[in-house]
Tab-separated table of C-alpha atoms in Angstrom:
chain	number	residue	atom	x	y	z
A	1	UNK	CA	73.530	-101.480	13.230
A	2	UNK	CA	75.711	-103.701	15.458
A	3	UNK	CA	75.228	-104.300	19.277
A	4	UNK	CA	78.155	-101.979	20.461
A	5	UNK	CA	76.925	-99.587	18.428
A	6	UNK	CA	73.631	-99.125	19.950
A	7	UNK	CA	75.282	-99.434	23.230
A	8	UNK	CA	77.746	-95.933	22.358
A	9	UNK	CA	74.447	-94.508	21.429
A	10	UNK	CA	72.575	-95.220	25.005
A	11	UNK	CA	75.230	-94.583	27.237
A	12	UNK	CA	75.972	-98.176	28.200
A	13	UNK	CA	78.426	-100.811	28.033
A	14	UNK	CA	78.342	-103.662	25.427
A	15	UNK	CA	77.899	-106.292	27.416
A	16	UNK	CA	74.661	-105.248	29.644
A	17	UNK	CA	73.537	-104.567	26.242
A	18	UNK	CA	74.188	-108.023	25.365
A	19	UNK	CA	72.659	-109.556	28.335
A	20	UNK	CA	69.367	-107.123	27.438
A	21	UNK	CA	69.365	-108.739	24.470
A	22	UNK	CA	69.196	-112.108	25.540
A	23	UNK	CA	66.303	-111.816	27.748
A	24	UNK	CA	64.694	-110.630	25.565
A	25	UNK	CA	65.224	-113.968	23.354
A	26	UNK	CA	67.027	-112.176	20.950
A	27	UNK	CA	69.974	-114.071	19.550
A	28	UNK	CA	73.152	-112.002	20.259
A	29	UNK	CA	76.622	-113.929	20.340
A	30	UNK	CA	78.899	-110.888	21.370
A	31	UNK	CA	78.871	-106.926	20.559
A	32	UNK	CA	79.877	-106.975	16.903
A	33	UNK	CA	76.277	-109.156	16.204
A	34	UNK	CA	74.541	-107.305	13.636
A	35	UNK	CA	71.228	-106.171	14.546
A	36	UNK	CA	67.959	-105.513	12.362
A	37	UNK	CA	65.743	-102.605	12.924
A	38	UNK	CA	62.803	-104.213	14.412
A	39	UNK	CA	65.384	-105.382	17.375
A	40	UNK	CA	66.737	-101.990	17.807
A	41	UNK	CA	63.123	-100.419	17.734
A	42	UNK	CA	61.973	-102.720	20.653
A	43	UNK	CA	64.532	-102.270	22.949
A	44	UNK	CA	64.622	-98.692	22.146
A	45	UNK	CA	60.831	-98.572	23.303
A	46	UNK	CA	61.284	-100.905	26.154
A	47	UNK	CA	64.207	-98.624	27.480
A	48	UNK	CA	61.753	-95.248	26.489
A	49	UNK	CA	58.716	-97.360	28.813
A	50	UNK	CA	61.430	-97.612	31.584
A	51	UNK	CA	61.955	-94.081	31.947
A	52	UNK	CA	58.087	-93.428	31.453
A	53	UNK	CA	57.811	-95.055	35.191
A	54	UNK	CA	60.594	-92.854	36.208
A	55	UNK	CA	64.440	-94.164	35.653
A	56	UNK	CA	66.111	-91.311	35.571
A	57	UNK	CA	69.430	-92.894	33.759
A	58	UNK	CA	69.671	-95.138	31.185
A	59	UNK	CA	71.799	-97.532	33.210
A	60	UNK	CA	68.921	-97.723	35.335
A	61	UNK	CA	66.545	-98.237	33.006
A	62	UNK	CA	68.032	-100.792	31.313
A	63	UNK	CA	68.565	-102.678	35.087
A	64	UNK	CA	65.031	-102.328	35.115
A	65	UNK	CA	64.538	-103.995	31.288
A	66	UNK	CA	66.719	-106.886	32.253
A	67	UNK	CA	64.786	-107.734	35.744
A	68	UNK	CA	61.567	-107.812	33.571
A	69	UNK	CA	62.694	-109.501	31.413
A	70	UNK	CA	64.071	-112.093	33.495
A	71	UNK	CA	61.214	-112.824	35.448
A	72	UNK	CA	59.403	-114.038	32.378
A	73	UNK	CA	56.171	-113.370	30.733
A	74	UNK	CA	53.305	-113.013	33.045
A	75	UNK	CA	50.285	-115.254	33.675
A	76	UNK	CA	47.112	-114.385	34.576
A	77	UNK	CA	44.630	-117.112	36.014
A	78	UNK	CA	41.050	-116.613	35.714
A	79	UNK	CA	38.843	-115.251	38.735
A	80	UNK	CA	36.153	-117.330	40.552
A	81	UNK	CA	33.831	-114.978	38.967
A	82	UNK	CA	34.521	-115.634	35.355
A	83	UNK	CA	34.415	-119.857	35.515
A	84	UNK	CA	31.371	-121.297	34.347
A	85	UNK	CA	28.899	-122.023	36.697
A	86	UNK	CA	27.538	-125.841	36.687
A	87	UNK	CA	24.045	-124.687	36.431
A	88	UNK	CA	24.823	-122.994	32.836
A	89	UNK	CA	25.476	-126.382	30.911
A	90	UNK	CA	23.954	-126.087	27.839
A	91	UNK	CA	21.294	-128.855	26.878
A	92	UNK	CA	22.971	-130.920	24.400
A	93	UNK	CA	25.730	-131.535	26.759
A	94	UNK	CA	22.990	-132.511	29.910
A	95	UNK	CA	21.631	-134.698	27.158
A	96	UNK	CA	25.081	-136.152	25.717
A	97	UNK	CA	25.299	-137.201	29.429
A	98	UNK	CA	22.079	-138.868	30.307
A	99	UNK	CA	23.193	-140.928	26.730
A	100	UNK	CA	20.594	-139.747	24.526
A	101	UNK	CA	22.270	-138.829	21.092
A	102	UNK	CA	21.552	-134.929	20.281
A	103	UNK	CA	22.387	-133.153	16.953
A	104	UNK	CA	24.729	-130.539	16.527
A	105	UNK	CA	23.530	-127.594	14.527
A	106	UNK	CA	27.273	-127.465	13.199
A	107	UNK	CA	26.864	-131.563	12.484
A	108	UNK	CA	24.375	-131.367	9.722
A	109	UNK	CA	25.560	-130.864	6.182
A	110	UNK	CA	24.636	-128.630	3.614
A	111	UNK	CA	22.614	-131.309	1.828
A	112	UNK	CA	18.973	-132.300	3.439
A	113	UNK	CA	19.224	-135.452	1.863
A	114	UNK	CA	22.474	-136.337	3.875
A	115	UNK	CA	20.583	-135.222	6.890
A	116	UNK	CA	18.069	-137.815	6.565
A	117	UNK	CA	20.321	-140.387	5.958
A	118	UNK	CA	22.254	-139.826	9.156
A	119	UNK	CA	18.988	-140.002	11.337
């Protein structure tokens, strides 16, 4: 299915669909770009999300899709409340820092015999 012909099927011109499109890092040169299902499926269900939240029109759904997808993806930082605390450093690394050498379960092999000739 080619770009202009998903955008006679929406209701909207060619070129917004192009734009769309390339937010959404999809590679589009112009409206006669062939398009493979998986494309069409996600903007179909970005567009059907749109009107979930309550854009009425497709045009303004789609106005909605493209400031979305403009603005990037999202990131989240963590909350004071989820860090680490000081106090909870395990042992080995308290040890590791005072410069005595500590063990590593994951550091011994499956072999006793190489175990004792490490220590």
């Amino acid at each position: 299915m080619r770009v202009y012909e998903v955008a006679k099927e929406l209701n909207v011109s060619s070129e917004a669909l192009v734009h769309l499109l390339r937010e959404m890092d999809i590679p589009v040169r112009s409206h006669m770009t062939p398009l493979p299902d998986e494309h069409v499926a996600r903007l179909r269900a970005r567009l059907e999300r749109e009107r979930r939240h309550g854009h009425q029109s497709t045009e303004e759904a789609l106005e909605a899709v493209i400031g979305e997808a403009a603005a990037g993806p999202r990131r989240r930082r963590r909350r004071r409340e989820d860090l680490p605390e000081a106090a909870e450093v395990p042992e080995a690394e308290e040890q590791e820092a005072a410069g005595s050498p500590v063990l590593a379960e994951s550091d011994s092999s499956a072999s006793p015999m190489a175990d004792a000739a490490e220590a």
